[in-house]
Coordinates of C-alpha atoms and ligand atoms in Angstrom, one line a residue:
Chain A
M27 CA 0.0 0.0 0.0
T28 CA 2.9 2.3 0.8
S29 CA 4.9 1.4 -2.3
G30 CA 3.8 4.5 -4.1
S31 CA 4.9 6.9 -1.5
N32 CA 8.0 4.8 -0.9
R33 CA 9.0 5.2 -4.5
H34 CA 8.4 8.9 -4.2
L35 CA 10.6 9.1 -1.1
Q36 CA 13.3 7.2 -2.9
T37 CA 13.2 9.5 -5.9
S38 CA 13.6 12.5 -3.6
L39 CA 16.5 10.8 -1.8
Y40 CA 18.2 10.2 -5.2
V41 CA 17.8 13.8 -6.2
V42 CA 19.3 14.9 -2.8
Q43 CA 22.2 12.5 -3.3
Y44 CA 22.7 13.8 -6.8
F45 CA 23.1 17.5 -5.8
A46 CA 24.3 17.2 -2.2
L47 CA 28.0 17.3 -2.8
L48 CA 27.8 20.3 -5.1
L49 CA 25.6 22.2 -2.7
I50 CA 27.8 21.5 0.3
L51 CA 30.9 22.7 -1.7
V52 CA 29.2 26.0 -2.8
V53 CA 27.9 26.7 0.7
A54 CA 31.4 26.0 2.2
W55 CA 32.9 28.2 -0.5
Q56 CA 30.5 31.1 0.3
A57 CA 31.0 30.7 4.0
L58 CA 34.8 30.7 3.8
S59 CA 34.6 33.8 1.6
D60 CA 32.3 35.6 4.0
L61 CA 34.6 34.7 6.9
G62 CA 37.5 36.1 4.9
Y63 CA 39.4 32.9 4.5
I64 CA 39.3 33.1 0.7
Q65 CA 40.5 36.3 -1.0
P66 CA 38.1 37.5 -3.7
I67 CA 41.0 38.2 -6.1
I68 CA 42.1 34.5 -5.8
L69 CA 38.6 33.1 -5.9
P70 CA 35.5 35.3 -6.0
P71 CA 32.6 34.2 -3.8
P72 CA 29.7 32.3 -5.3
S73 CA 27.4 35.3 -4.8
R74 CA 29.5 37.4 -7.0
V75 CA 30.0 34.7 -9.6
L76 CA 26.3 34.3 -9.7
A77 CA 25.7 38.0 -10.1
T78 CA 28.2 38.1 -13.0
L79 CA 26.7 35.1 -14.5
W80 CA 23.3 36.7 -14.4
G81 CA 24.5 39.9 -15.9
M82 CA 26.3 38.1 -18.7
T83 CA 23.3 35.9 -19.4
T84 CA 20.7 38.7 -19.5
S85 CA 23.0 40.8 -21.7
G86 CA 23.3 37.9 -24.2
L87 CA 27.0 38.1 -24.0
L88 CA 27.5 34.6 -22.6
A89 CA 25.1 33.0 -25.2
R90 CA 27.1 34.6 -28.0
H91 CA 30.4 33.2 -26.7
I92 CA 28.9 29.8 -26.1
G93 CA 27.3 29.7 -29.5
I94 CA 30.6 30.5 -31.3
S95 CA 32.5 27.9 -29.2
V96 CA 29.9 25.2 -29.7
I97 CA 29.9 25.7 -33.5
R98 CA 33.7 25.4 -33.5
V99 CA 33.6 22.3 -31.4
L100 CA 30.8 20.7 -33.6
E101 CA 32.8 21.4 -36.7
G102 CA 36.0 19.9 -35.4
F103 CA 34.2 17.0 -33.7
G104 CA 32.1 16.4 -36.8
I105 CA 35.2 16.0 -39.0
A106 CA 36.9 13.9 -36.4
A107 CA 33.9 11.6 -36.0
L108 CA 33.5 11.1 -39.8
L109 CA 37.2 10.6 -40.4
G110 CA 37.8 8.6 -37.2
L111 CA 34.9 6.2 -37.9
A112 CA 35.8 5.7 -41.5
L113 CA 39.5 5.1 -40.9
G114 CA 38.8 3.1 -37.7
I115 CA 36.4 0.8 -39.4
G116 CA 38.9 0.3 -42.3
I117 CA 41.8 -0.4 -39.9
G118 CA 39.7 -2.5 -37.6
L119 CA 38.7 -4.8 -40.5
S120 CA 42.1 -5.0 -42.2
R121 CA 45.2 -6.4 -40.4
T122 CA 47.4 -5.0 -43.2
L123 CA 46.0 -1.5 -42.9
D124 CA 46.5 -1.8 -39.1
R125 CA 50.1 -2.8 -39.5
M126 CA 50.7 0.1 -41.9
T127 CA 49.1 2.8 -39.8
G128 CA 49.7 1.5 -36.3
L129 CA 53.1 3.2 -35.7
L130 CA 52.0 6.6 -37.1
I131 CA 48.9 6.6 -34.9
Q132 CA 50.9 5.6 -31.8
L133 CA 53.4 8.4 -32.5
I134 CA 51.0 11.2 -33.2
K135 CA 48.5 10.3 -30.4
P136 CA 50.6 11.5 -27.5
I137 CA 51.2 15.0 -28.9
P138 CA 48.7 17.3 -27.1
P139 CA 46.6 19.5 -29.3
I140 CA 48.1 22.6 -27.7
A141 CA 51.5 21.6 -29.0
W142 CA 50.1 21.7 -32.5
I143 CA 49.2 25.4 -32.3
P144 CA 52.3 26.8 -34.0
V145 CA 52.0 24.5 -37.0
A146 CA 48.3 24.9 -37.1
I147 CA 48.8 28.7 -37.4
L148 CA 51.4 28.1 -40.2
W149 CA 49.1 25.8 -42.1
F150 CA 45.8 27.4 -41.6
G151 CA 46.5 30.9 -40.5
I152 CA 44.8 32.5 -37.5
G153 CA 41.3 32.2 -38.7
E154 CA 38.6 29.7 -37.9
Q155 CA 40.4 26.8 -39.7
S156 CA 43.3 26.5 -37.3
K157 CA 40.9 26.5 -34.3
V158 CA 38.8 23.8 -35.8
Y159 CA 41.9 21.9 -36.6
I160 CA 43.0 21.9 -32.9
I161 CA 39.6 20.7 -31.8
F162 CA 39.6 18.0 -34.5
L163 CA 43.0 16.7 -33.3
G164 CA 41.6 16.4 -29.8
A165 CA 38.5 14.4 -30.9
F166 CA 40.1 12.3 -33.6
F167 CA 42.2 9.9 -31.6
P168 CA 39.5 8.8 -29.0
V169 CA 37.1 8.1 -31.9
I170 CA 39.5 6.1 -34.1
I171 CA 41.1 4.1 -31.3
N172 CA 37.8 3.1 -29.8
T173 CA 36.4 2.2 -33.2
I174 CA 39.4 -0.1 -33.9
D175 CA 39.2 -1.6 -30.4
G176 CA 35.4 -2.2 -30.7
I177 CA 35.9 -4.0 -34.0
R178 CA 38.7 -6.1 -32.7
Q179 CA 36.6 -7.3 -29.8
T180 CA 34.1 -8.9 -32.1
D181 CA 32.9 -12.1 -30.5
H182 CA 34.6 -15.0 -32.2
K183 CA 31.7 -17.2 -31.4
L184 CA 29.4 -15.0 -33.6
V185 CA 32.1 -14.9 -36.3
E186 CA 31.9 -18.7 -36.4
V187 CA 28.2 -18.5 -36.8
A188 CA 28.6 -16.1 -39.7
R189 CA 31.2 -18.5 -41.2
I190 CA 29.0 -21.5 -41.0
L191 CA 26.0 -19.6 -42.5
E192 CA 28.4 -18.2 -45.2
V193 CA 27.0 -14.7 -44.8
S194 CA 28.2 -12.0 -47.2
K195 CA 31.0 -9.7 -46.3
S196 CA 28.7 -6.7 -46.1
R197 CA 26.1 -8.5 -43.9
F198 CA 29.0 -9.7 -41.7
I199 CA 30.2 -6.1 -41.2
W200 CA 26.7 -4.5 -40.8
Q201 CA 25.1 -7.2 -38.7
V202 CA 27.9 -8.8 -36.7
V203 CA 30.9 -6.4 -36.5
L204 CA 29.4 -3.0 -36.2
P205 CA 26.6 -3.7 -33.8
G206 CA 29.0 -5.6 -31.6
A207 CA 31.5 -2.6 -31.7
F208 CA 28.7 -0.1 -31.3
P209 CA 29.0 0.5 -27.5
T210 CA 32.8 0.9 -27.8
I211 CA 32.4 3.2 -30.7
M212 CA 29.8 5.3 -28.8
T213 CA 32.4 5.5 -25.9
G214 CA 34.9 6.8 -28.4
L215 CA 32.5 9.4 -29.7
R216 CA 31.6 10.5 -26.2
V217 CA 35.2 10.8 -25.1
G218 CA 36.0 12.5 -28.4
L219 CA 33.3 15.1 -28.0
M220 CA 34.4 15.7 -24.4
V221 CA 38.0 16.2 -25.4
A222 CA 36.9 18.4 -28.3
W223 CA 35.1 20.6 -25.9
M224 CA 38.0 20.7 -23.5
C225 CA 40.2 21.8 -26.4
V226 CA 38.1 24.8 -27.1
V227 CA 40.2 26.9 -24.6
A228 CA 43.4 25.8 -26.3
A229 CA 42.0 26.5 -29.8
E230 CA 40.8 29.9 -28.8
L231 CA 44.3 30.8 -27.6
I232 CA 44.9 31.4 -31.3
A233 CA 44.0 35.1 -31.9
A234 CA 40.4 34.6 -31.1
G235 CA 38.0 37.5 -30.5
S236 CA 35.1 35.5 -29.2
G237 CA 34.2 32.1 -27.6
V238 CA 34.3 30.8 -24.1
G239 CA 38.0 30.1 -24.2
Y240 CA 38.6 33.7 -25.4
L241 CA 36.3 34.9 -22.6
I242 CA 38.4 33.2 -20.0
M243 CA 41.8 34.3 -21.4
D244 CA 40.6 37.9 -21.9
A245 CA 39.2 38.1 -18.3
R246 CA 42.4 36.7 -16.9
Q247 CA 44.4 39.6 -18.5
L248 CA 41.9 42.1 -17.0
S249 CA 42.0 40.3 -13.7
Q250 CA 38.3 39.7 -13.7
S251 CA 38.4 36.5 -11.7
D252 CA 34.6 36.3 -11.5
V253 CA 34.3 36.2 -15.3
V254 CA 37.1 33.5 -15.4
V255 CA 35.0 31.4 -13.0
V256 CA 31.8 32.0 -15.0
G257 CA 33.7 30.8 -18.1
M258 CA 35.0 27.7 -16.4
I259 CA 31.5 26.9 -15.0
T260 CA 30.1 27.4 -18.5
I261 CA 32.6 24.9 -20.0
G262 CA 31.7 22.4 -17.2
V263 CA 27.9 22.7 -17.7
I264 CA 28.0 22.6 -21.5
G265 CA 30.3 19.6 -21.4
K266 CA 28.0 17.8 -19.0
L267 CA 25.0 18.5 -21.2
M268 CA 26.8 17.2 -24.3
D269 CA 27.7 14.1 -22.5
S270 CA 24.1 13.5 -21.3
L271 CA 22.8 14.1 -24.8
I272 CA 25.1 11.5 -26.3
S273 CA 24.4 8.9 -23.7
L274 CA 20.7 9.5 -24.2
L275 CA 21.3 8.9 -27.9
E276 CA 23.2 5.7 -27.1
K277 CA 20.3 4.4 -24.9
R278 CA 17.9 5.1 -27.7
V279 CA 19.9 3.1 -30.2
I280 CA 20.8 0.1 -28.0
T281 CA 17.4 -1.5 -27.4
W282 CA 18.7 -5.1 -27.3
K283 CA 20.1 -5.3 -23.8
S284 CA 19.5 -4.1 -20.3
V285 CA 22.6 -2.2 -19.0
F286 CA 24.3 -2.6 -15.7
S287 CA 24.1 0.7 -13.8
G288 CA 26.0 0.0 -10.6
V289 CA 24.9 -1.2 -7.2
Chain B
M29 CA 8.7 -28.6 -46.4
S30 CA 11.9 -29.4 -48.3
T31 CA 12.6 -31.1 -51.6
K32 CA 16.2 -32.0 -51.1
H33 CA 15.8 -35.7 -50.6
N34 CA 14.6 -36.5 -54.0
E35 CA 18.1 -37.4 -55.3
R36 CA 19.5 -40.5 -53.8
K37 CA 23.1 -41.1 -53.8
T38 CA 25.1 -44.2 -53.3
E39 CA 27.7 -42.3 -51.3
P40 CA 27.1 -42.1 -47.6
R41 CA 26.0 -38.6 -46.4
L42 CA 29.1 -38.4 -44.2
G43 CA 32.3 -40.4 -44.4
I44 CA 35.1 -40.2 -42.0
E45 CA 38.2 -42.3 -42.4
G46 CA 41.3 -42.3 -40.3
L47 CA 40.6 -38.8 -38.9
S48 CA 43.3 -37.5 -36.5
K49 CA 43.6 -34.0 -35.1
N50 CA 46.4 -32.5 -32.9
Y51 CA 46.2 -29.2 -31.2
L52 CA 49.5 -27.2 -30.9
V53 CA 49.9 -26.1 -27.3
R54 CA 53.1 -24.2 -26.8
S55 CA 54.6 -25.8 -29.9
E56 CA 53.7 -29.3 -28.6
A57 CA 51.2 -31.4 -30.4
I58 CA 48.4 -32.6 -28.1
P59 CA 46.3 -35.3 -29.7
A60 CA 42.6 -34.5 -29.6
L61 CA 41.3 -37.1 -32.0
D62 CA 43.0 -40.3 -33.1
G63 CA 42.0 -42.6 -35.9
I64 CA 38.3 -41.9 -36.1
D65 CA 36.3 -44.0 -38.6
L66 CA 32.6 -43.3 -39.0
T67 CA 30.1 -43.5 -41.8
I68 CA 26.7 -41.8 -41.5
E69 CA 23.9 -42.6 -43.9
D70 CA 21.3 -40.2 -45.3
G71 CA 18.6 -39.5 -42.9
E72 CA 20.3 -41.1 -40.0
F73 CA 20.5 -39.7 -36.4
V74 CA 23.8 -40.4 -34.7
A75 CA 24.3 -39.4 -31.0
I76 CA 27.8 -39.1 -29.7
V77 CA 28.6 -39.5 -26.0
G78 CA 31.9 -39.3 -24.2
S79 CA 33.5 -37.7 -21.2
S80 CA 34.5 -34.1 -21.1
G81 CA 37.5 -33.3 -23.3
C82 CA 37.4 -36.4 -25.4
G83 CA 37.2 -34.4 -28.6
K84 CA 33.4 -34.4 -29.4
S85 CA 33.3 -30.7 -30.2
T86 CA 36.5 -31.0 -32.2
L87 CA 34.9 -33.7 -34.3
L88 CA 31.8 -31.6 -34.9
R89 CA 33.9 -28.5 -35.7
I90 CA 35.9 -30.5 -38.3
I91 CA 32.6 -31.7 -39.9
A92 CA 31.3 -28.2 -39.9
G93 CA 34.4 -27.0 -41.6
L94 CA 35.5 -24.7 -38.8
E95 CA 38.7 -26.7 -38.3
T96 CA 40.5 -27.5 -41.5
D97 CA 43.9 -28.6 -40.1
Y98 CA 43.6 -32.4 -39.6
A99 CA 44.8 -35.7 -41.0
G100 CA 42.6 -38.3 -42.6
R101 CA 39.6 -37.9 -44.8
V102 CA 36.2 -36.3 -44.1
S103 CA 33.7 -36.2 -46.9
L104 CA 30.2 -35.2 -47.5
A105 CA 28.4 -37.2 -50.2
G106 CA 31.8 -38.2 -51.5
K107 CA 33.3 -34.6 -51.5
S108 CA 36.1 -33.6 -49.1
I109 CA 35.2 -30.9 -46.6
T110 CA 37.4 -27.9 -47.1
G111 CA 35.4 -25.3 -45.2
P112 CA 32.0 -24.4 -43.9
G113 CA 29.0 -24.8 -46.3
L114 CA 25.3 -24.3 -46.4
D115 CA 24.9 -28.1 -46.7
R116 CA 25.6 -28.3 -43.0
G117 CA 23.9 -26.5 -40.2
M118 CA 25.2 -26.2 -36.6
V119 CA 23.7 -25.6 -33.2
F120 CA 26.2 -24.8 -30.4
Q121 CA 25.9 -25.3 -26.7
E122 CA 25.2 -21.6 -26.3
H123 CA 22.5 -20.3 -28.6
R124 CA 24.9 -17.8 -30.2
L125 CA 22.1 -15.5 -31.4
L126 CA 23.0 -12.0 -32.5
P127 CA 21.8 -10.0 -29.5
W128 CA 20.9 -6.9 -31.6
L129 CA 18.6 -8.8 -34.0
T130 CA 15.1 -9.9 -33.3
V131 CA 14.2 -13.6 -33.4
E132 CA 12.9 -13.2 -36.9
Q133 CA 16.0 -11.3 -38.1
N134 CA 18.2 -13.9 -36.4
V135 CA 16.5 -16.7 -38.4
R136 CA 16.7 -14.6 -41.6
F137 CA 20.4 -13.9 -40.9
G138 CA 21.4 -17.3 -42.4
L139 CA 19.4 -16.7 -45.6
K140 CA 21.3 -15.6 -48.7
T141 CA 18.6 -13.8 -50.6
G142 CA 17.2 -10.4 -49.7
Y143 CA 13.9 -9.7 -48.1
S144 CA 11.2 -11.1 -50.3
G145 CA 8.0 -13.0 -49.9
E146 CA 9.8 -16.2 -50.3
V147 CA 12.2 -15.4 -47.5
R148 CA 9.3 -14.3 -45.3
K149 CA 7.6 -17.6 -45.9
L150 CA 10.8 -19.7 -45.1
V151 CA 11.4 -17.7 -41.9
D152 CA 7.7 -18.1 -40.8
E153 CA 7.7 -21.8 -41.6
H154 CA 10.8 -22.4 -39.5
L155 CA 9.6 -20.2 -36.6
D156 CA 6.5 -22.3 -36.8
L157 CA 8.5 -25.5 -36.9
V158 CA 10.2 -24.6 -33.5
G159 CA 6.9 -23.3 -32.1
L160 CA 8.0 -19.6 -31.8
S161 CA 5.7 -17.9 -34.3
G162 CA 4.5 -15.5 -31.6
F163 CA 8.0 -14.3 -30.7
A164 CA 9.2 -13.1 -34.1
N165 CA 9.8 -9.6 -32.8
A166 CA 11.4 -10.5 -29.5
Y167 CA 15.0 -9.9 -28.8
P168 CA 17.2 -12.7 -27.5
Y169 CA 17.5 -11.3 -24.0
Q170 CA 13.7 -11.6 -23.7
L171 CA 13.8 -15.3 -24.4
S172 CA 14.3 -18.2 -22.0
G173 CA 17.2 -20.6 -22.6
G174 CA 15.0 -23.2 -24.2
M175 CA 13.4 -20.6 -26.5
A176 CA 16.7 -19.2 -27.5
Q177 CA 18.0 -22.6 -28.4
R178 CA 14.9 -23.2 -30.5
V179 CA 15.6 -20.1 -32.5
A180 CA 19.2 -21.3 -33.0
I181 CA 17.8 -24.6 -34.3
A182 CA 15.5 -22.7 -36.7
R183 CA 18.4 -20.6 -37.8
A184 CA 20.4 -23.7 -38.5
L185 CA 17.6 -25.3 -40.5
V186 CA 16.3 -22.4 -42.5
N187 CA 18.9 -23.0 -45.2
Q188 CA 17.6 -26.6 -45.3
P189 CA 21.0 -28.2 -44.7
E190 CA 21.6 -31.9 -45.5
L191 CA 23.3 -32.4 -42.2
L192 CA 22.5 -30.8 -38.9
L193 CA 25.2 -30.8 -36.3
M194 CA 24.3 -30.2 -32.6
D195 CA 27.0 -29.7 -29.9
E196 CA 25.3 -30.3 -26.6
P197 CA 22.5 -28.0 -27.6
F198 CA 20.4 -28.7 -24.4
G199 CA 23.3 -29.0 -21.9
A200 CA 22.4 -25.7 -20.2
L201 CA 18.7 -26.5 -19.9
D202 CA 16.8 -27.9 -17.0
A203 CA 15.7 -31.6 -17.1
L204 CA 12.1 -30.9 -18.0
T205 CA 12.8 -28.4 -20.8
R206 CA 15.5 -30.8 -22.1
I207 CA 13.0 -33.6 -22.4
Q208 CA 10.6 -31.2 -24.2
M209 CA 13.3 -30.2 -26.5
Q210 CA 14.2 -33.8 -27.3
Q211 CA 10.6 -34.4 -28.4
E212 CA 10.8 -31.3 -30.4
V213 CA 13.9 -32.6 -32.2
L214 CA 12.2 -35.8 -33.0
R215 CA 9.3 -33.9 -34.5
I216 CA 11.6 -31.7 -36.5
R217 CA 13.4 -34.7 -37.8
K218 CA 10.2 -36.3 -38.9
A219 CA 9.2 -33.2 -40.7
E220 CA 12.5 -32.3 -42.3
K221 CA 14.2 -35.7 -42.6
T222 CA 17.5 -34.0 -42.0
T223 CA 20.5 -36.2 -41.2
M224 CA 21.5 -35.3 -37.6
I225 CA 24.5 -35.6 -35.4
L226 CA 24.0 -34.8 -31.7
V227 CA 26.8 -34.5 -29.2
T228 CA 25.5 -34.9 -25.6
H229 CA 26.5 -35.6 -22.1
D230 CA 23.1 -37.1 -21.4
I231 CA 23.1 -40.9 -22.1
D232 CA 19.3 -41.1 -22.0
E233 CA 19.1 -38.3 -24.5
A234 CA 21.4 -40.2 -26.8
I235 CA 19.4 -43.4 -26.6
F236 CA 16.0 -41.5 -26.8
L237 CA 17.1 -39.8 -30.1
G238 CA 19.8 -41.8 -31.8
D239 CA 19.6 -44.5 -34.4
R240 CA 23.1 -45.2 -33.2
V241 CA 25.0 -44.1 -30.2
V242 CA 28.8 -43.5 -30.6
V243 CA 30.7 -43.9 -27.4
M244 CA 34.1 -42.1 -27.4
S245 CA 37.0 -42.5 -25.1
S246 CA 39.4 -39.7 -24.2
R247 CA 43.0 -38.7 -24.4
P248 CA 43.3 -39.1 -27.3
G249 CA 39.7 -39.2 -28.6
R250 CA 38.8 -42.5 -30.1
I251 CA 35.6 -44.2 -31.0
K252 CA 35.2 -46.9 -28.4
R253 CA 31.9 -48.5 -29.5
V254 CA 29.0 -47.9 -31.7
I255 CA 25.7 -49.1 -30.3
K256 CA 22.6 -49.5 -32.5
V257 CA 19.3 -48.4 -31.0
D258 CA 16.7 -50.5 -32.8
L259 CA 13.7 -49.2 -30.9
P260 CA 10.6 -47.6 -32.5
H261 CA 9.7 -44.0 -31.7
P262 CA 8.5 -42.7 -29.4
R263 CA 10.8 -44.5 -27.0
D264 CA 9.9 -45.3 -23.5
R265 CA 12.8 -44.4 -21.2
G266 CA 11.6 -47.0 -18.7
S267 CA 11.2 -49.9 -21.1
Y268 CA 13.4 -53.0 -20.7
E269 CA 15.2 -52.5 -24.0
F270 CA 15.9 -48.9 -23.2
V271 CA 17.3 -49.7 -19.8
K272 CA 19.4 -52.5 -21.2
I273 CA 21.0 -50.2 -23.8
R274 CA 21.6 -47.6 -21.1
Q275 CA 23.4 -50.2 -18.9
E276 CA 25.5 -51.3 -21.9
I277 CA 26.6 -47.7 -22.4
Y278 CA 27.3 -47.1 -18.7
R279 CA 29.4 -50.2 -18.7
E280 CA 31.7 -48.6 -21.3
F281 CA 32.3 -45.8 -19.0
F282 CA 32.7 -47.9 -15.9
K283 CA 35.6 -49.8 -17.6
E284 CA 37.3 -46.5 -18.3
A285 CA 36.7 -44.7 -15.1
E286 CA 36.5 -47.7 -12.8
L287 CA 33.6 -46.3 -10.9
P288 CA 31.2 -49.3 -10.7
F289 CA 28.3 -47.7 -8.9
S290 CA 28.3 -44.2 -10.2
Y291 CA 26.0 -43.3 -13.0
A292 CA 27.3 -39.9 -13.5
I293 CA 29.9 -39.0 -16.1
Ligands
ATP312 N1 41.8 -24.5 -29.6 C1 42.3 -25.5 -28.8 N2 43.7 -25.4 -28.6 C2 44.3 -26.4 -27.8 N3 43.6 -27.5 -27.4 C3 42.3 -27.6 -27.6 C4 41.6 -26.6 -28.3 N4 40.3 -27.0 -28.4 C5 40.2 -28.1 -27.8 N5 41.4 -28.5 -27.3 C6 41.7 -29.7 -26.5 O1 41.3 -30.8 -27.3 C7 40.6 -31.8 -26.5 C8 39.2 -32.0 -27.0 O2 38.4 -30.8 -26.8 P1 36.9 -30.8 -27.2 O3 36.4 -29.4 -27.0 O4 36.7 -31.3 -28.5 O5 36.3 -31.8 -26.1 P2 34.8 -32.1 -25.8 O6 34.7 -33.6 -26.0 O7 33.9 -31.3 -26.7 O8 34.6 -31.8 -24.3 P3 33.3 -31.2 -23.6 O9 32.4 -32.4 -23.4 O10 33.8 -30.7 -22.3 O11 32.7 -30.2 -24.4 C9 40.6 -31.2 -25.0 O12 41.6 -31.9 -24.3 C10 41.0 -29.8 -25.2 O13 41.8 -29.3 -24.2
MG313 MG1 32.4 -29.8 -26.3

């Protein structure tokens, strides 16, 4: 009889658990600032950050910066996803291609996107292209490496079934390999998008006049620590939203299994 | 349902002569099968029993064409086996259904041609054959073990193979479901007239289904005895003849394991 209200109670408990840590941190941060333990120049109190955030939101300034950054990230990530998927599938399916590209991928992968800035400027100038290129680099490797990995983990038992039934190469790829690799590929896309978004600051180090990364660097030079924090929070929130969106998409597509979600 | 048995050949359906197979384990050859001779006629049902590790799966995998590195001769209707082929279907111990395809798509997976009325009819017929018409759109995770195994049987039969290989297909099922599945197999055999080879741990299952029971010994895998089961279907597991054959087979294992009072293998 009480199961309805029990469930309600449980949902409320989960919501509290979800936000508790964040709330405690913010409250502590405010309290420590009020008590004078935290200098406003080092870290402005939440109240001031909120006021700045409100001001920048209502003036439309924040939305403009976010819009520009998101477009850059989507461009860079889009190219990385297309190229990473295509190459990853090719390399995953072909041992020869894997041997031929393996060393190059291993060597380029550890170079952080930020180290590419000088050559990016030389190759693409200081316009949009070089920024998109930096973002592309960040997203490309997670996508391609997870795609290759996912394909390599194809269940050999299902491969045997396909061999016995003599299914065509294309059916084998579309119905055995790719669905099996799909969760790993999705992880790659998810990580890729995350890294792409994280690279926005690095990309906007290149002579940018707008974007969230520019906002942060510009505010740093003007010692506007509250704007810096607003920029950082924006990056965090947008990143989290992108991640949620992609995992929602993943759940929509994977209808064939129930997922373990922790104890 | 099928028209494949119109042609009658003089060659046996399956011929195995002097088949030996070694596995290389750390560059050392471990014998898995040694000097297997076996001939199976068209339409016959052969059950293979033997203790764990005696090479039953290896034998089936060679017939299926999944293992091609062996010594001796294995031929289908006179032709040497060089790889997998649609003339043979296989059911594994695990159902091995594609988790992302529905029951109907899984059965269709084995069919060459695209989606047409003919394909639709074949798939429907085979889902009907295994009694799962109502589950065409279910995903494998929504099926019980027995149902999943039936889909696997339908998938193996939809290409209308000459020879159906089953490697402990009901090993993971409970006793009641297993008996039900055995009756199902008998019914399918009557309808399709497919030649069948069944590997099993269950001696009763072997006697209940087989025209012959092949008893294998282990390390290396050899055929120890072939026992003919000349009883009409449906067979009564409690009948005198059935029990007599069961005892005969148990005796083969007692000799090997020297466990006179244990019926378990
Ligand atoms: N890929 C392999 N590499 C090396 N040895 C193998 C391999 N597959 C099987 N063997 C060995 O060959 C022997 C026969 O194996 P097989 O799987 O055919 O036995 P089985 O009769 O099917 O056993 P079970 O009843 O437990 O399924 C075993 O000793 C096993 O260790
Ligand atoms: Mg086995």
